[in-house]
C-alpha cells in the first residue's frame, strides 16, 4: 500500500473523489430545495434577469443571492450569462411538467425525511426502527401538523404515481370490473388514471381525511368526479366493501410484516370471494441474471429498502415473500409481472380472494 507525504495510506483518487461527492451530496440537494423554495426557476422562466432584479422579485439579499446563484450554476440549475442569470438545463426540467419537480425537491429533501435519516446508525445497532420522531411526531403524524410539507410530499408521490398509472393501464385490462377501490391511494392519481381510460368503471379512493380533502380537485379537473366515491378512514382498521377489484400501490412496503398482514386481512374481510387484488410495488426479483441488473435501479431499491425500514419499519420485499404474505391473507396469487413506466421499475401482483 502506498502512502502520501504525511505517511497516511494513499486513497485511490477516483474512489476518493466519488466518496467526497457522495459525502457533500446533502449540500447539492439542499441547493436544489432552496432553488425551489425561492421560486428562482419560476422567475427565470420568462427570460434572463440580473441579480438585482431577481432579488427584488423574490425579496432576497442581492449579495447572498448572487453567491447562491453561482453555486446553483455549478449544478446546471441556472446559467450565468454576463450580468444576468438564465435557466440551466436542470432549471428547465424543474419548470417542466407543471413544476412538479419543485414539489419533489421540497418533499423529498424536507425535514421529515432528512432528519430521520440522521438516525440510521442507531437503527443499524438496534436492528429495528428507533425513536425517529421529528418535532415530536411520527412519520405520518408529522404531515398532519406540517401542511405545506405534506402537500409537497403528496405531489411527489402523485408525480411518481401518474407515470405508473399510464403504464399500468397498458399492462392490465380493467374493463371487466364494476367498482375499483384504491386503498391508501394518496391524491388519487392511480385511480384517476384508470377512470380516465376506462369510462365504464366507478372508483373508490380510500385515504385519511386530510388526504381526501386535497384529492377532490384532481377528479373534478379530470371530469371523473361523478364516478368516484371519496371515503376517509384507516386501512389498519377496515376498508370499504362492495368492490370487485382492490388496488394497493407503494403501501405495503411502508409497513412491517404485522401491519402489512393486517392491511391485507382487512381487504380480505371486505371483499367477496372471487374479488381481484392488485398489489403494485417495488419487489426484489426471486431470480435475476447478470444481464438484467440495472445498477442505478439496484442502488435506488437498496436505498429505499433501508429508508422505509428506518422510518416505518417497512421493507422492499422479494416476490416470494409477497406471494406468501398475500396467500396467508386468503388470496390465491395468479401472477407477478415486472413493468417499467419510463422512470420507475414496478411489479404487478394479481390475486383472487378465495
mmCIF file of C-alpha atoms in Angstrom:
data_model
loop_
_atom_site.group_PDB
_atom_site.id
_atom_site.type_symbol
_atom_site.label_atom_id
_atom_site.label_comp_id
_atom_site.label_asym_id
_atom_site.label_seq_id
_atom_site.Cartn_x
_atom_site.Cartn_y
_atom_site.Cartn_z
ATOM 1 C CA UNK A 1 0.000 0.000 0.000
ATOM 2 C CA UNK A 2 1.442 3.391 -0.947
ATOM 3 C CA UNK A 3 1.471 6.330 1.467
ATOM 4 C CA UNK A 4 1.097 10.046 0.952
ATOM 5 C CA UNK A 5 3.642 12.694 2.050
ATOM 6 C CA UNK A 6 2.251 12.679 5.607
ATOM 7 C CA UNK A 7 2.702 8.927 5.917
ATOM 8 C CA UNK A 8 -1.016 8.079 5.744
ATOM 9 C CA UNK A 9 -2.276 5.375 3.361
ATOM 10 C CA UNK A 10 -2.938 6.958 -0.044
ATOM 11 C CA UNK A 11 -6.526 6.675 -1.227
ATOM 12 C CA UNK A 12 -7.431 5.680 -4.752
ATOM 13 C CA UNK A 13 -8.003 9.033 -6.434
ATOM 14 C CA UNK A 14 -11.142 8.058 -8.342
ATOM 15 C CA UNK A 15 -12.701 6.303 -5.354
ATOM 16 C CA UNK A 16 -11.886 9.192 -3.011
ATOM 17 C CA UNK A 17 -13.411 11.695 -5.426
ATOM 18 C CA UNK A 18 -16.576 9.635 -5.700
ATOM 19 C CA UNK A 19 -16.800 9.323 -1.923
ATOM 20 C CA UNK A 20 -16.327 13.069 -1.413
ATOM 21 C CA UNK A 21 -19.100 13.730 -3.911
ATOM 22 C CA UNK A 22 -21.463 11.443 -2.007
ATOM 23 C CA UNK A 23 -20.490 12.996 1.333
ATOM 24 C CA UNK A 24 -21.190 16.525 0.127
ATOM 25 C CA UNK A 25 -24.340 15.435 -1.696
ATOM 26 C CA UNK A 26 -26.568 16.880 1.040
ATOM 27 C CA UNK A 27 -25.334 20.368 0.104
ATOM 28 C CA UNK A 28 -26.317 19.852 -3.529
ATOM 29 C CA UNK A 29 -29.773 18.524 -2.669
ATOM 30 C CA UNK A 30 -30.380 21.447 -0.317
ATOM 31 C CA UNK A 31 -29.332 23.891 -3.052
ATOM 32 C CA UNK A 32 -31.957 22.288 -5.279
ATOM 33 C CA UNK A 33 -34.539 22.537 -2.476
ATOM 34 C CA UNK A 34 -33.722 26.195 -1.797
ATOM 35 C CA UNK A 35 -33.957 26.979 -5.520
ATOM 36 C CA UNK A 36 -37.470 25.540 -5.465
ATOM 37 C CA UNK A 37 -38.416 27.303 -2.223
ATOM 38 C CA UNK A 38 -37.271 30.684 -3.541
ATOM 39 C CA UNK A 39 -39.085 30.261 -6.837
ATOM 40 C CA UNK A 40 -35.933 31.083 -8.799
ATOM 41 C CA UNK A 41 -36.675 28.923 -11.831
ATOM 42 C CA UNK A 42 -40.230 30.251 -11.981
ATOM 43 C CA UNK A 43 -38.953 33.844 -12.123
ATOM 44 C CA UNK A 44 -36.364 32.959 -14.775
ATOM 45 C CA UNK A 45 -38.842 31.069 -16.946
ATOM 46 C CA UNK A 46 -39.665 34.211 -18.960
ATOM 47 C CA UNK A 47 -36.032 35.051 -19.630
ATOM 48 C CA UNK A 48 -32.731 36.181 -18.060
ATOM 49 C CA UNK A 49 -32.665 38.559 -15.103
ATOM 50 C CA UNK A 50 -29.980 40.474 -13.265
ATOM 51 C CA UNK A 51 -29.234 39.532 -9.676
ATOM 52 C CA UNK A 52 -30.723 42.825 -8.501
ATOM 53 C CA UNK A 53 -33.964 42.322 -10.421
ATOM 54 C CA UNK A 54 -34.322 38.744 -9.256
ATOM 55 C CA UNK A 55 -33.522 39.701 -5.655
ATOM 56 C CA UNK A 56 -36.307 42.265 -5.739
ATOM 57 C CA UNK A 57 -38.744 39.753 -7.237
ATOM 58 C CA UNK A 58 -38.126 37.117 -4.563
ATOM 59 C CA UNK A 59 -37.396 39.516 -1.677
ATOM 60 C CA UNK A 60 -33.797 38.367 -1.168
ATOM 61 C CA UNK A 61 -30.462 39.931 -0.273
ATOM 62 C CA UNK A 62 -28.664 40.659 -3.587
ATOM 63 C CA UNK A 63 -25.175 39.679 -2.393
ATOM 64 C CA UNK A 64 -26.329 36.402 -0.848
ATOM 65 C CA UNK A 65 -28.468 35.650 -3.898
ATOM 66 C CA UNK A 66 -25.531 36.214 -6.273
ATOM 67 C CA UNK A 67 -23.382 33.780 -4.335
ATOM 68 C CA UNK A 68 -26.232 31.268 -4.196
ATOM 69 C CA UNK A 69 -26.902 31.525 -7.950
ATOM 70 C CA UNK A 70 -23.263 30.789 -8.719
ATOM 71 C CA UNK A 71 -23.489 27.654 -6.602
ATOM 72 C CA UNK A 72 -26.722 26.688 -8.377
ATOM 73 C CA UNK A 73 -24.983 27.275 -11.719
ATOM 74 C CA UNK A 74 -22.419 24.571 -10.909
ATOM 75 C CA UNK A 75 -25.328 22.093 -10.804
ATOM 76 C CA UNK A 76 -26.899 23.283 -14.055
ATOM 77 C CA UNK A 77 -29.959 24.805 -12.374
ATOM 78 C CA UNK A 78 -29.114 28.253 -13.742
ATOM 79 C CA UNK A 79 -26.531 29.645 -16.128
ATOM 80 C CA UNK A 80 -24.552 32.862 -15.712
ATOM 81 C CA UNK A 81 -24.522 35.000 -18.837
ATOM 82 C CA UNK A 82 -22.670 38.273 -18.375
ATOM 83 C CA UNK A 83 -24.571 40.371 -15.853
ATOM 84 C CA UNK A 84 -27.626 38.119 -15.851
ATOM 85 C CA UNK A 85 -28.700 34.602 -14.951
ATOM 86 C CA UNK A 86 -30.939 32.356 -17.030
ATOM 87 C CA UNK A 87 -32.379 28.872 -16.700
ATOM 88 C CA UNK A 88 -29.952 25.989 -16.977
ATOM 89 C CA UNK A 89 -30.953 22.517 -18.207
ATOM 90 C CA UNK A 90 -31.866 21.300 -14.701
ATOM 91 C CA UNK A 91 -33.751 24.504 -14.005
ATOM 92 C CA UNK A 92 -35.773 23.990 -17.173
ATOM 93 C CA UNK A 93 -36.541 20.437 -16.006
ATOM 94 C CA UNK A 94 -37.716 21.858 -12.685
ATOM 95 C CA UNK A 95 -40.208 24.101 -14.503
ATOM 96 C CA UNK A 96 -41.453 21.338 -16.835
ATOM 97 C CA UNK A 97 -44.470 19.159 -16.063
ATOM 98 C CA UNK A 98 -46.260 21.995 -14.222
ATOM 99 C CA UNK A 99 -43.301 22.416 -11.913
ATOM 100 C CA UNK A 100 -43.914 19.107 -10.151
ATOM 101 C CA UNK A 101 -40.186 18.540 -9.589
ATOM 102 C CA UNK A 102 -40.146 21.641 -7.389
ATOM 103 C CA UNK A 103 -42.511 19.853 -5.029
ATOM 104 C CA UNK A 104 -40.391 16.709 -5.316
ATOM 105 C CA UNK A 105 -37.355 18.718 -4.189
ATOM 106 C CA UNK A 106 -39.221 20.227 -1.246
ATOM 107 C CA UNK A 107 -40.932 16.958 -0.332
ATOM 108 C CA UNK A 108 -38.009 14.542 -0.506
ATOM 109 C CA UNK A 109 -35.355 16.868 0.909
ATOM 110 C CA UNK A 110 -37.622 18.260 3.641
ATOM 111 C CA UNK A 111 -37.070 17.736 7.386
ATOM 112 C CA UNK A 112 -39.483 14.820 7.762
ATOM 113 C CA UNK A 113 -37.216 12.587 5.691
ATOM 114 C CA UNK A 114 -33.743 14.083 6.077
ATOM 115 C CA UNK A 115 -33.854 14.442 9.864
ATOM 116 C CA UNK A 116 -34.980 10.835 10.301
ATOM 117 C CA UNK A 117 -32.009 9.718 8.182
ATOM 118 C CA UNK A 118 -29.695 11.151 10.850
ATOM 119 C CA UNK A 119 -30.632 8.149 13.000
ATOM 120 C CA UNK A 120 -29.576 5.458 10.510
ATOM 121 C CA UNK A 121 -26.630 4.293 12.626
ATOM 122 C CA UNK A 122 -28.907 3.818 15.648
ATOM 123 C CA UNK A 123 -31.280 1.727 13.523
ATOM 124 C CA UNK A 124 -28.413 -0.499 12.414
ATOM 125 C CA UNK A 125 -27.275 -1.050 16.001
ATOM 126 C CA UNK A 126 -30.796 -1.729 17.265
ATOM 127 C CA UNK A 127 -31.855 -3.868 14.316
ATOM 128 C CA UNK A 128 -35.223 -2.133 14.265
ATOM 129 C CA UNK A 129 -36.837 1.252 13.864
ATOM 130 C CA UNK A 130 -35.852 3.517 16.739
ATOM 131 C CA UNK A 131 -37.476 6.658 18.103
ATOM 132 C CA UNK A 132 -37.256 8.771 14.951
ATOM 133 C CA UNK A 133 -39.724 11.488 15.880
ATOM 134 C CA UNK A 134 -39.298 14.853 14.174
ATOM 135 C CA UNK A 135 -40.706 17.852 16.050
ATOM 136 C CA UNK A 136 -42.254 15.264 18.364
ATOM 137 C CA UNK A 137 -44.203 13.476 15.624
ATOM 138 C CA UNK A 138 -44.069 10.060 13.980
ATOM 139 C CA UNK A 139 -43.813 9.949 10.187
ATOM 140 C CA UNK A 140 -47.444 10.280 9.059
ATOM 141 C CA UNK A 141 -48.420 12.266 12.141
ATOM 142 C CA UNK A 142 -45.783 14.865 11.193
ATOM 143 C CA UNK A 143 -47.576 15.638 7.931
ATOM 144 C CA UNK A 144 -50.837 16.243 9.794
ATOM 145 C CA UNK A 145 -49.104 19.145 11.560
ATOM 146 C CA UNK A 146 -46.975 20.470 8.660
ATOM 147 C CA UNK A 147 -49.448 21.071 5.876
ATOM 148 C CA UNK A 148 -47.127 22.704 3.329
ATOM 149 C CA UNK A 149 -44.554 19.917 3.562
ATOM 150 C CA UNK A 150 -47.365 17.356 3.441
ATOM 151 C CA UNK A 151 -48.611 18.897 0.213
ATOM 152 C CA UNK A 152 -45.162 18.729 -1.371
ATOM 153 C CA UNK A 153 -44.739 15.095 -0.300
ATOM 154 C CA UNK A 154 -48.162 14.269 -1.737
ATOM 155 C CA UNK A 155 -47.274 15.947 -5.042
ATOM 156 C CA UNK A 156 -44.053 13.909 -5.060
ATOM 157 C CA UNK A 157 -45.988 10.676 -4.701
ATOM 158 C CA UNK A 158 -48.517 11.873 -7.295
ATOM 159 C CA UNK A 159 -45.695 12.648 -9.724
ATOM 160 C CA UNK A 160 -44.384 9.087 -9.393
ATOM 161 C CA UNK A 161 -47.864 7.538 -9.499
ATOM 162 C CA UNK A 162 -49.055 9.431 -12.577
ATOM 163 C CA UNK A 163 -46.374 7.733 -14.694
ATOM 164 C CA UNK A 164 -47.137 4.382 -13.075
ATOM 165 C CA UNK A 165 -50.854 4.743 -13.877
ATOM 166 C CA UNK A 166 -50.220 5.217 -17.595
ATOM 167 C CA UNK A 167 -48.075 2.093 -17.751
ATOM 168 C CA UNK A 168 -50.428 0.056 -15.535
ATOM 169 C CA UNK A 169 -53.452 0.626 -17.776
ATOM 170 C CA UNK A 170 -51.398 -0.683 -20.700
ATOM 171 C CA UNK A 171 -50.261 -3.634 -18.580
ATOM 172 C CA UNK A 172 -53.639 -4.725 -17.147
ATOM 173 C CA UNK A 173 -57.200 -4.856 -18.503
ATOM 174 C CA UNK A 174 -59.595 -3.015 -16.162
ATOM 175 C CA UNK A 175 -62.644 -3.171 -18.426
ATOM 176 C CA UNK A 176 -64.285 -6.258 -16.826
ATOM 177 C CA UNK A 177 -64.682 -4.524 -13.458
ATOM 178 C CA UNK A 178 -67.589 -2.582 -11.996
ATOM 179 C CA UNK A 179 -66.175 -0.779 -8.943
ATOM 180 C CA UNK A 180 -62.448 -0.361 -8.220
ATOM 181 C CA UNK A 181 -61.056 0.667 -4.824
ATOM 182 C CA UNK A 182 -57.637 2.235 -4.397
ATOM 183 C CA UNK A 183 -56.577 1.594 -0.787
ATOM 184 C CA UNK A 184 -54.265 4.281 0.572
ATOM 185 C CA UNK A 185 -54.365 5.884 -2.871
ATOM 186 C CA UNK A 186 -52.997 9.309 -1.938
ATOM 187 C CA UNK A 187 -54.302 12.147 -4.089
ATOM 188 C CA UNK A 188 -55.901 9.641 -6.455
ATOM 189 C CA UNK A 189 -53.542 9.722 -9.435
ATOM 190 C CA UNK A 190 -53.549 5.949 -9.879
ATOM 191 C CA UNK A 191 -57.320 5.628 -9.611
ATOM 192 C CA UNK A 192 -57.931 8.665 -11.817
ATOM 193 C CA UNK A 193 -55.555 7.230 -14.404
ATOM 194 C CA UNK A 194 -57.746 4.134 -14.558
ATOM 195 C CA UNK A 195 -61.026 6.077 -14.610
ATOM 196 C CA UNK A 196 -59.944 8.352 -17.451
ATOM 197 C CA UNK A 197 -59.005 5.373 -19.628
ATOM 198 C CA UNK A 198 -61.846 3.016 -18.663
ATOM 199 C CA UNK A 199 -65.084 5.025 -18.946
ATOM 200 C CA UNK A 200 -67.445 2.307 -17.734
ATOM 201 C CA UNK A 201 -65.967 1.784 -14.273
ATOM 202 C CA UNK A 202 -66.565 3.518 -10.918
ATOM 203 C CA UNK A 203 -63.866 4.150 -8.339
ATOM 204 C CA UNK A 204 -63.400 4.403 -4.581
ATOM 205 C CA UNK A 205 -60.496 6.376 -3.138
ATOM 206 C CA UNK A 206 -59.869 5.316 0.456
ATOM 207 C CA UNK A 207 -57.482 7.518 2.432
ATOM 208 C CA UNK A 208 -57.051 9.573 5.565
ATOM 209 C CA UNK A 209 -59.410 12.531 5.863
ATOM 210 C CA UNK A 210 -56.594 15.071 5.424
ATOM 211 C CA UNK A 211 -55.559 13.457 2.148
ATOM 212 C CA UNK A 212 -59.119 13.056 0.841
ATOM 213 C CA UNK A 213 -59.650 16.774 1.320
ATOM 214 C CA UNK A 214 -56.738 17.513 -1.026
ATOM 215 C CA UNK A 215 -57.697 14.827 -3.555
ATOM 216 C CA UNK A 216 -61.061 16.245 -4.637
ATOM 217 C CA UNK A 217 -59.625 18.723 -7.122
ATOM 218 C CA UNK A 218 -57.869 16.091 -9.237
ATOM 219 C CA UNK A 219 -61.085 14.235 -10.080
ATOM 220 C CA UNK A 220 -63.004 17.470 -10.662
ATOM 221 C CA UNK A 221 -60.350 18.754 -13.043
ATOM 222 C CA UNK A 222 -60.250 15.413 -14.894
ATOM 223 C CA UNK A 223 -64.038 15.223 -15.148
ATOM 224 C CA UNK A 224 -64.176 11.908 -13.300
ATOM 225 C CA UNK A 225 -65.667 13.253 -10.060
ATOM 226 C CA UNK A 226 -69.109 11.836 -10.929
ATOM 227 C CA UNK A 227 -67.634 8.309 -10.997
ATOM 228 C CA UNK A 228 -65.624 8.306 -7.783
ATOM 229 C CA UNK A 229 -66.507 7.954 -4.118
ATOM 230 C CA UNK A 230 -64.067 9.617 -1.734
ATOM 231 C CA UNK A 231 -64.093 7.734 1.568
ATOM 232 C CA UNK A 232 -61.918 8.607 4.528
ATOM 233 C CA UNK A 233 -60.782 6.023 7.042
ATOM 234 C CA UNK A 234 -57.926 3.948 8.413
ATOM 235 C CA UNK A 235 -56.909 0.858 6.438
ATOM 236 C CA UNK A 236 -55.372 -0.600 9.586
ATOM 237 C CA UNK A 237 -58.917 -0.860 10.971
ATOM 238 C CA UNK A 238 -61.117 -1.572 7.931
ATOM 239 C CA UNK A 239 -61.627 -0.931 4.212
ATOM 240 C CA UNK A 240 -64.834 -0.327 2.205
ATOM 241 C CA UNK A 241 -66.776 -3.236 0.743
ATOM 242 C CA UNK A 242 -68.819 -3.699 -2.433
ATOM 243 C CA UNK A 243 -65.861 -3.537 -4.848
ATOM 244 C CA UNK A 244 -64.823 -6.196 -7.335
ATOM 245 C CA UNK A 245 -61.213 -5.018 -7.587
ATOM 246 C CA UNK A 246 -58.882 -3.644 -4.889
ATOM 247 C CA UNK A 247 -55.616 -1.899 -5.728
ATOM 248 C CA UNK A 248 -52.858 -1.087 -3.258
ATOM 249 C CA UNK A 249 -49.722 0.657 -4.502
ATOM 250 C CA UNK A 250 -46.478 1.583 -2.719
ATOM 251 C CA UNK A 251 -48.130 0.992 0.651
ATOM 252 C CA UNK A 252 -47.265 -2.476 1.921
ATOM 253 C CA UNK A 253 -43.568 -1.666 1.596
ATOM 254 C CA UNK A 254 -44.058 1.108 4.184
ATOM 255 C CA UNK A 255 -45.111 -1.338 6.888
ATOM 256 C CA UNK A 256 -43.604 -4.221 8.824
ATOM 257 C CA UNK A 257 -44.952 -7.742 8.284
ATOM 258 C CA UNK A 258 -47.516 -7.489 11.085
ATOM 259 C CA UNK A 259 -49.122 -4.294 9.811
ATOM 260 C CA UNK A 260 -48.904 -5.353 6.154
ATOM 261 C CA UNK A 261 -50.740 -8.573 7.054
ATOM 262 C CA UNK A 262 -53.386 -6.556 8.891
ATOM 263 C CA UNK A 263 -53.995 -4.357 5.828
ATOM 264 C CA UNK A 264 -54.325 -7.393 3.560
ATOM 265 C CA UNK A 265 -56.588 -9.068 6.099
ATOM 266 C CA UNK A 266 -58.891 -6.054 6.145
ATOM 267 C CA UNK A 267 -59.122 -6.150 2.344
ATOM 268 C CA UNK A 268 -59.921 -9.865 2.519
ATOM 269 C CA UNK A 269 -62.729 -9.265 5.032
ATOM 270 C CA UNK A 270 -64.244 -6.518 2.882
ATOM 271 C CA UNK A 271 -64.044 -8.468 -0.395
ATOM 272 C CA UNK A 272 -66.378 -11.144 -1.713
ATOM 273 C CA UNK A 273 -64.962 -14.487 -2.955
ATOM 274 C CA UNK A 274 -63.513 -14.096 -6.432
ATOM 275 C CA UNK A 275 -62.678 -10.401 -5.957
ATOM 276 C CA UNK A 276 -59.417 -9.331 -7.611
ATOM 277 C CA UNK A 277 -56.498 -7.821 -5.707
ATOM 278 C CA UNK A 278 -53.709 -5.876 -7.426
ATOM 279 C CA UNK A 279 -50.530 -5.098 -5.500
ATOM 280 C CA UNK A 280 -48.293 -2.591 -7.294
ATOM 281 C CA UNK A 281 -44.983 -2.147 -5.543
ATOM 282 C CA UNK A 282 -41.216 -2.415 -5.689
ATOM 283 C CA UNK A 283 -40.222 -6.056 -5.328
ATOM 284 C CA UNK A 284 -36.932 -7.889 -5.426
ATOM 285 C CA UNK A 285 -36.923 -10.485 -8.194
ATOM 286 C CA UNK A 286 -36.508 -14.061 -6.967
ATOM 287 C CA UNK A 287 -34.148 -14.841 -9.849
ATOM 288 C CA UNK A 288 -32.119 -12.174 -11.651
ATOM 289 C CA UNK A 289 -29.475 -12.777 -14.281
ATOM 290 C CA UNK A 290 -26.473 -10.504 -14.587
ATOM 291 C CA UNK A 291 -27.795 -9.076 -17.855
ATOM 292 C CA UNK A 292 -30.985 -7.896 -16.138
ATOM 293 C CA UNK A 293 -29.309 -5.944 -13.330
ATOM 294 C CA UNK A 294 -29.656 -2.167 -13.690
ATOM 295 C CA UNK A 295 -27.038 -0.640 -11.331
ATOM 296 C CA UNK A 296 -28.975 2.603 -10.816
ATOM 297 C CA UNK A 297 -32.221 0.733 -10.155
ATOM 298 C CA UNK A 298 -30.465 -1.642 -7.746
ATOM 299 C CA UNK A 299 -28.874 1.290 -5.907
ATOM 300 C CA UNK A 300 -32.194 3.128 -5.549
ATOM 301 C CA UNK A 301 -34.017 -0.037 -4.489
ATOM 302 C CA UNK A 302 -31.480 -0.768 -1.764
ATOM 303 C CA UNK A 303 -31.559 2.824 -0.519
ATOM 304 C CA UNK A 304 -35.364 2.844 -0.404
ATOM 305 C CA UNK A 305 -35.380 -0.514 1.370
ATOM 306 C CA UNK A 306 -33.275 0.773 4.256
ATOM 307 C CA UNK A 307 -35.024 4.164 4.357
ATOM 308 C CA UNK A 308 -38.510 2.669 4.770
ATOM 309 C CA UNK A 309 -37.133 0.204 7.341
ATOM 310 C CA UNK A 310 -35.593 3.015 9.375
ATOM 311 C CA UNK A 311 -38.621 5.294 9.028
ATOM 312 C CA UNK A 312 -41.623 2.981 9.364
ATOM 313 C CA UNK A 313 -40.200 -0.490 9.900
ATOM 314 C CA UNK A 314 -41.145 -1.412 6.325
ATOM 315 C CA UNK A 315 -39.112 -3.101 3.638
ATOM 316 C CA UNK A 316 -38.806 -3.803 -0.073
ATOM 317 C CA UNK A 317 -39.708 -7.496 -0.120
ATOM 318 C CA UNK A 318 -38.773 -10.284 -2.547
ATOM 319 C CA UNK A 319 -41.527 -11.535 -4.859
ATOM 320 C CA UNK A 320 -41.603 -14.848 -2.974
ATOM 321 C CA UNK A 321 -42.415 -13.043 0.290
ATOM 322 C CA UNK A 322 -45.244 -11.142 -1.382
ATOM 323 C CA UNK A 323 -46.633 -14.442 -2.659
ATOM 324 C CA UNK A 324 -46.508 -15.919 0.832
ATOM 325 C CA UNK A 325 -47.905 -12.824 2.548
ATOM 326 C CA UNK A 326 -50.790 -12.348 0.124
ATOM 327 C CA UNK A 327 -51.516 -16.081 0.192
ATOM 328 C CA UNK A 328 -51.591 -16.126 4.002
ATOM 329 C CA UNK A 329 -54.180 -13.340 3.913
ATOM 330 C CA UNK A 330 -56.573 -15.558 1.950
ATOM 331 C CA UNK A 331 -55.809 -14.751 -1.675
ATOM 332 C CA UNK A 332 -54.651 -17.014 -4.496
ATOM 333 C CA UNK A 333 -51.754 -15.356 -6.318
ATOM 334 C CA UNK A 334 -52.092 -15.734 -10.088
ATOM 335 C CA UNK A 335 -49.060 -13.824 -11.356
ATOM 336 C CA UNK A 336 -46.320 -11.294 -10.616
ATOM 337 C CA UNK A 337 -45.233 -9.243 -13.619
ATOM 338 C CA UNK A 338 -42.465 -6.606 -13.693
ATOM 339 C CA UNK A 339 -43.114 -3.438 -15.702
ATOM 340 C CA UNK A 340 -41.332 -0.139 -16.296
ATOM 341 C CA UNK A 341 -43.134 3.196 -16.608
ATOM 342 C CA UNK A 342 -40.211 5.117 -18.109
ATOM 343 C CA UNK A 343 -38.978 6.321 -14.721
ATOM 344 C CA UNK A 344 -39.586 3.583 -12.157
ATOM 345 C CA UNK A 345 -39.484 -0.224 -12.129
ATOM 346 C CA UNK A 346 -42.608 -1.831 -10.645
ATOM 347 C CA UNK A 347 -44.069 -5.271 -10.060
ATOM 348 C CA UNK A 348 -47.753 -6.085 -10.530
ATOM 349 C CA UNK A 349 -49.109 -8.905 -8.376
ATOM 350 C CA UNK A 350 -52.532 -10.223 -9.375
ATOM 351 C CA UNK A 351 -54.521 -12.360 -6.920
ATOM 352 C CA UNK A 352 -58.081 -13.528 -6.297
ATOM 353 C CA UNK A 353 -59.851 -13.702 -2.943
ATOM 354 C CA UNK A 354 -60.569 -17.343 -2.106
#
